[in-house]
Amino acid sequence: NAGVTQTPKFQVLKTGQSMTLQCAQDMNHNSMYWYRQDPGMGLRLIYYSASEGTTDKGEVPNGYNVSRLNKREFSLRLESAAPSQTSVYFCASSEALLLSTDTQYFGPGTRLTVL
Amino acid sequence: AQTVTQSQPEMSVQEAETVTLSCTYDTSESDYYLFWYKQPPSRQMILVIRQEAYKQQNATENRFSVNFQKAAKSFSLKISDSQLGDAAMYFCAYRSGYGNKLVFGAGTILRVKS
């Protein structure tokens, strides 16, 4: 049982390049999330997927797109990377966000640098 | 909008001693959940403890316990018998009972001295 896995662990991009961050969970969770973590700040929600087939914007969605490929996988795409997107990205999953007892479990993170 | 404040950027504790990390939050809701997450150097976010706002009893998990003061909107984490492996960044987080988003504080770095 690996929990939440993310690939890659590290990535360096040039301004304007595109890339996709991959996330998968094996806990049969319905809801999945993408966060970014910047120095001196807590995690901020980029996008989330309440269930397979749905996605919604979080607090900081600009410059990102997401795809809920199936129940297990939730990808985050940067179409044209900018230096302001240099950050550590975390994927998380939870049983079902509408459950009052819902708790999120996190992946190990991806450190992205945009030059 | 809800906010979470961790006023201690950094704390230190001697091994085997007790340390308390502070967290305050602002909300007008009555139904919500509070969490403490630990982020070691590996960067993985690990759930430490969870508290339901409707429960008066403070949550405990082995050496970790919380002091939940609902009226004061305070949610501190106490770590007893501190160990070297407790050294990490600790985040306090809030989730509405009606919503989906976790709101995080800025974090407190905990250093454990041997």
CSV table of C-alpha atoms in Angstrom, one decimal:
chain,number,residue,atom,x,y,z
A,1,ASN,CA,0.0,0.0,0.0
A,2,ALA,CA,2.0,3.0,-1.3
A,3,GLY,CA,-0.6,5.7,-0.3
A,4,VAL,CA,-0.1,8.8,-2.5
A,5,THR,CA,2.7,8.8,-5.0
A,6,GLN,CA,4.0,11.7,-7.1
A,7,THR,CA,6.3,11.9,-10.1
A,8,PRO,CA,8.7,13.4,-10.7
A,9,LYS,CA,10.4,14.2,-7.4
A,10,PHE,CA,12.4,17.1,-8.9
A,11,GLN,CA,12.1,19.1,-12.1
A,12,VAL,CA,13.8,22.1,-13.7
A,13,LEU,CA,12.0,23.9,-16.5
A,14,LYS,CA,12.8,27.0,-18.6
A,15,THR,CA,10.2,29.8,-18.8
A,16,GLY,CA,7.6,28.9,-21.3
A,17,GLN,CA,8.0,25.1,-21.2
A,18,SER,CA,5.2,22.9,-20.3
A,19,MET,CA,5.0,19.8,-18.1
A,20,THR,CA,2.6,17.5,-16.3
A,21,LEU,CA,2.9,16.4,-12.7
A,22,GLN,CA,1.5,13.0,-12.0
A,23,CYS,CA,-0.3,11.8,-8.9
A,24,ALA,CA,-1.8,8.4,-8.0
A,25,GLN,CA,-3.4,7.0,-4.9
A,26,ASP,CA,-4.1,3.4,-4.0
A,27,MET,CA,-6.5,4.0,-1.1
A,28,ASN,CA,-9.6,4.0,-3.1
A,29,HIS,CA,-10.2,7.6,-2.2
A,30,ASN,CA,-12.8,9.6,-4.1
A,31,SER,CA,-11.3,13.1,-3.7
A,32,MET,CA,-8.0,14.4,-4.8
A,33,TYR,CA,-6.2,17.7,-4.5
A,34,TRP,CA,-3.2,19.7,-5.7
A,35,TYR,CA,-1.4,22.2,-3.4
A,36,ARG,CA,1.6,24.4,-3.7
A,37,GLN,CA,4.0,25.3,-0.9
A,38,ASP,CA,6.1,28.4,-1.0
A,39,PRO,CA,8.7,29.5,1.5
A,40,GLY,CA,7.2,31.0,4.7
A,41,MET,CA,3.7,30.0,3.7
A,42,GLY,CA,1.4,27.1,4.3
A,43,LEU,CA,0.1,25.0,1.5
A,44,ARG,CA,-2.4,26.6,-0.8
A,45,LEU,CA,-5.0,24.7,-2.8
A,46,ILE,CA,-4.6,24.9,-6.6
A,47,TYR,CA,-7.3,22.6,-7.8
A,48,TYR,CA,-9.3,19.7,-6.4
A,49,SER,CA,-11.5,16.9,-7.7
A,50,ALA,CA,-14.3,15.9,-5.4
A,51,SER,CA,-14.9,12.7,-7.4
A,52,GLU,CA,-14.0,11.0,-10.6
A,53,GLY,CA,-15.2,13.2,-13.5
A,54,THR,CA,-15.2,16.5,-11.6
A,55,THR,CA,-12.6,19.2,-11.0
A,56,ASP,CA,-12.9,22.6,-9.4
A,57,LYS,CA,-10.6,25.6,-8.8
A,58,GLY,CA,-9.0,26.2,-5.5
A,59,GLU,CA,-7.3,29.3,-4.1
A,60,VAL,CA,-4.6,29.8,-6.7
A,61,PRO,CA,-5.6,28.1,-10.0
A,62,ASN,CA,-4.2,30.6,-12.6
A,63,GLY,CA,-1.6,29.1,-14.9
A,64,TYR,CA,-2.6,25.5,-14.1
A,65,ASN,CA,-4.9,22.8,-15.5
A,66,VAL,CA,-5.9,19.5,-14.1
A,67,SER,CA,-7.2,16.2,-15.3
A,68,ARG,CA,-8.9,13.5,-13.2
A,69,LEU,CA,-7.9,10.6,-15.4
A,70,ASN,CA,-9.7,7.9,-13.3
A,71,LYS,CA,-10.4,7.3,-9.7
A,72,ARG,CA,-6.7,6.7,-8.9
A,73,GLU,CA,-5.0,9.4,-10.9
A,74,PHE,CA,-5.0,13.2,-10.9
A,75,SER,CA,-2.6,15.2,-12.9
A,76,LEU,CA,-1.5,18.9,-12.8
A,77,ARG,CA,-0.3,20.6,-16.0
A,78,LEU,CA,1.6,23.8,-16.4
A,79,GLU,CA,1.1,24.9,-20.0
A,80,SER,CA,3.6,27.7,-20.1
A,81,ALA,CA,5.8,27.7,-17.0
A,82,ALA,CA,6.7,31.0,-15.3
A,83,PRO,CA,9.3,31.7,-12.6
A,84,SER,CA,6.4,32.5,-10.2
A,85,GLN,CA,5.5,28.8,-10.4
A,86,THR,CA,8.7,27.7,-8.7
A,87,SER,CA,7.4,25.9,-5.7
A,88,VAL,CA,7.0,22.5,-4.1
A,89,TYR,CA,3.8,20.8,-5.3
A,90,PHE,CA,1.8,18.3,-3.2
A,91,CYS,CA,-0.9,16.0,-4.2
A,92,ALA,CA,-3.3,14.7,-1.6
A,93,SER,CA,-6.3,12.4,-1.4
A,94,SER,CA,-9.2,11.8,0.9
A,95,GLU,CA,-12.1,9.4,1.2
A,96,ALA,CA,-14.7,11.9,0.3
A,97,LEU,CA,-14.6,15.7,0.8
A,98,LEU,CA,-18.3,15.9,1.7
A,99,LEU,CA,-17.8,13.6,4.6
A,100,SER,CA,-17.6,15.5,7.8
A,101,THR,CA,-14.8,13.4,9.1
A,102,ASP,CA,-12.8,13.6,5.9
A,103,THR,CA,-9.0,13.7,6.3
A,104,GLN,CA,-6.4,14.4,3.6
A,105,TYR,CA,-3.3,12.3,3.1
A,106,PHE,CA,-0.4,13.7,1.2
A,107,GLY,CA,2.2,12.5,-1.3
A,108,PRO,CA,5.9,13.2,-0.9
A,109,GLY,CA,5.9,16.4,-3.1
A,110,THR,CA,7.6,17.6,-6.3
A,111,ARG,CA,10.1,20.4,-6.2
A,112,LEU,CA,9.8,22.4,-9.4
A,113,THR,CA,12.2,25.2,-10.4
A,114,VAL,CA,11.4,27.4,-13.3
A,115,LEU,CA,14.4,29.4,-14.7
B,1,ALA,CA,-12.7,33.8,5.0
B,2,GLN,CA,-11.0,31.5,7.5
B,3,THR,CA,-7.4,32.2,8.6
B,4,VAL,CA,-4.9,30.2,10.6
B,5,THR,CA,-2.1,31.9,12.4
B,6,GLN,CA,1.0,30.2,13.8
B,7,SER,CA,2.9,32.9,15.7
B,8,GLN,CA,6.1,30.9,16.4
B,9,PRO,CA,8.2,30.6,13.3
B,10,GLU,CA,10.7,28.4,15.2
B,11,MET,CA,10.8,26.5,18.5
B,12,SER,CA,13.5,24.5,20.2
B,13,VAL,CA,13.2,21.7,22.8
B,14,GLN,CA,15.6,19.5,24.7
B,15,GLU,CA,15.2,15.8,24.0
B,16,ALA,CA,12.8,14.1,26.5
B,17,GLU,CA,11.2,17.4,27.4
B,18,THR,CA,7.8,18.8,26.5
B,19,VAL,CA,7.1,21.5,24.0
B,20,THR,CA,3.9,23.3,23.0
B,21,LEU,CA,3.3,24.8,19.5
B,22,SER,CA,0.6,27.5,19.2
B,23,CYS,CA,-2.1,28.0,16.7
B,24,THR,CA,-5.0,30.3,16.5
B,25,TYR,CA,-7.7,30.5,13.9
B,26,ASP,CA,-10.5,32.8,12.8
B,27,THR,CA,-13.9,31.5,11.7
B,28,SER,CA,-17.6,32.3,12.1
B,29,GLU,CA,-18.6,28.7,11.6
B,30,SER,CA,-19.6,26.3,14.3
B,31,ASP,CA,-18.8,23.1,12.5
B,32,TYR,CA,-15.2,22.6,11.6
B,33,TYR,CA,-12.2,20.4,12.0
B,34,LEU,CA,-8.6,21.2,13.0
B,35,PHE,CA,-5.5,19.3,12.2
B,36,TRP,CA,-1.8,19.3,12.9
B,37,TYR,CA,0.5,18.0,10.2
B,38,LYS,CA,4.2,17.3,10.5
B,39,GLN,CA,6.6,17.9,7.6
B,40,PRO,CA,10.0,16.3,8.1
B,41,PRO,CA,13.0,17.1,5.9
B,42,SER,CA,11.7,14.4,3.5
B,43,ARG,CA,8.9,16.9,2.8
B,44,GLN,CA,6.2,14.3,3.2
B,45,MET,CA,3.1,15.8,5.0
B,46,ILE,CA,2.1,13.5,7.8
B,47,LEU,CA,-1.1,13.8,9.8
B,48,VAL,CA,-0.3,14.0,13.5
B,49,ILE,CA,-3.7,14.6,15.1
B,50,ARG,CA,-7.2,15.8,14.3
B,51,GLN,CA,-9.8,17.5,16.5
B,52,GLU,CA,-13.5,17.9,15.8
B,53,ALA,CA,-14.9,21.2,16.9
B,54,TYR,CA,-18.0,19.7,18.4
B,55,LYS,CA,-16.0,17.5,20.7
B,56,GLN,CA,-15.0,19.1,24.0
B,57,GLN,CA,-12.5,16.4,24.8
B,58,ASN,CA,-9.0,17.2,23.6
B,59,ALA,CA,-7.6,14.7,21.1
B,60,THR,CA,-4.5,12.7,22.0
B,61,GLU,CA,-2.3,10.4,19.9
B,62,ASN,CA,0.5,8.8,22.0
B,63,ARG,CA,2.9,11.6,22.9
B,64,PHE,CA,0.9,14.2,21.0
B,65,SER,CA,-2.0,16.0,22.5
B,66,VAL,CA,-3.9,19.2,21.8
B,67,ASN,CA,-5.3,21.9,23.9
B,68,PHE,CA,-8.5,23.0,22.1
B,69,GLN,CA,-10.0,26.2,23.4
B,70,LYS,CA,-13.1,26.8,21.1
B,71,ALA,CA,-14.1,30.1,22.6
B,72,ALA,CA,-10.6,31.5,22.3
B,73,LYS,CA,-10.2,29.9,18.9
B,74,SER,CA,-6.9,28.3,20.0
B,75,PHE,CA,-5.6,24.9,19.0
B,76,SER,CA,-2.1,24.2,20.5
B,77,LEU,CA,-0.1,21.0,20.1
B,78,LYS,CA,1.8,19.5,23.0
B,79,ILE,CA,4.6,17.1,22.3
B,80,SER,CA,5.7,15.1,25.4
B,81,ASP,CA,9.0,13.3,25.8
B,82,SER,CA,10.4,14.9,22.7
B,83,GLN,CA,12.5,12.7,20.4
B,84,LEU,CA,15.0,13.6,17.7
B,85,GLY,CA,12.6,12.3,15.1
B,86,ASP,CA,10.1,14.9,16.1
B,87,ALA,CA,12.2,17.6,14.5
B,88,ALA,CA,10.2,18.9,11.6
B,89,MET,CA,8.0,21.8,10.3
B,90,TYR,CA,4.6,21.6,11.9
B,91,PHE,CA,1.5,23.0,10.2
B,92,CYS,CA,-1.8,23.8,11.8
B,93,ALA,CA,-4.8,23.5,9.4
B,94,TYR,CA,-8.5,24.2,9.4
B,95,ARG,CA,-11.3,22.6,7.4
B,96,SER,CA,-14.9,23.7,7.4
B,97,GLY,CA,-17.5,21.1,8.2
B,98,TYR,CA,-19.3,22.3,5.1
B,99,GLY,CA,-16.5,22.6,2.7
B,100,ASN,CA,-13.5,20.9,1.3
B,101,LYS,CA,-10.5,23.2,1.5
B,102,LEU,CA,-7.8,22.9,4.1
B,103,VAL,CA,-6.5,26.3,5.2
B,104,PHE,CA,-2.9,26.1,6.5
B,105,GLY,CA,-0.9,28.2,8.9
B,106,ALA,CA,2.6,29.3,7.9
B,107,GLY,CA,4.2,26.6,10.0
B,108,THR,CA,6.5,26.3,13.0
B,109,ILE,CA,10.0,24.8,12.7
B,110,LEU,CA,10.7,22.5,15.7
B,111,ARG,CA,14.3,21.7,16.5
B,112,VAL,CA,15.1,19.0,19.0
B,113,LYS,CA,18.4,19.2,20.9
B,114,SER,CA,20.2,16.1,22.1
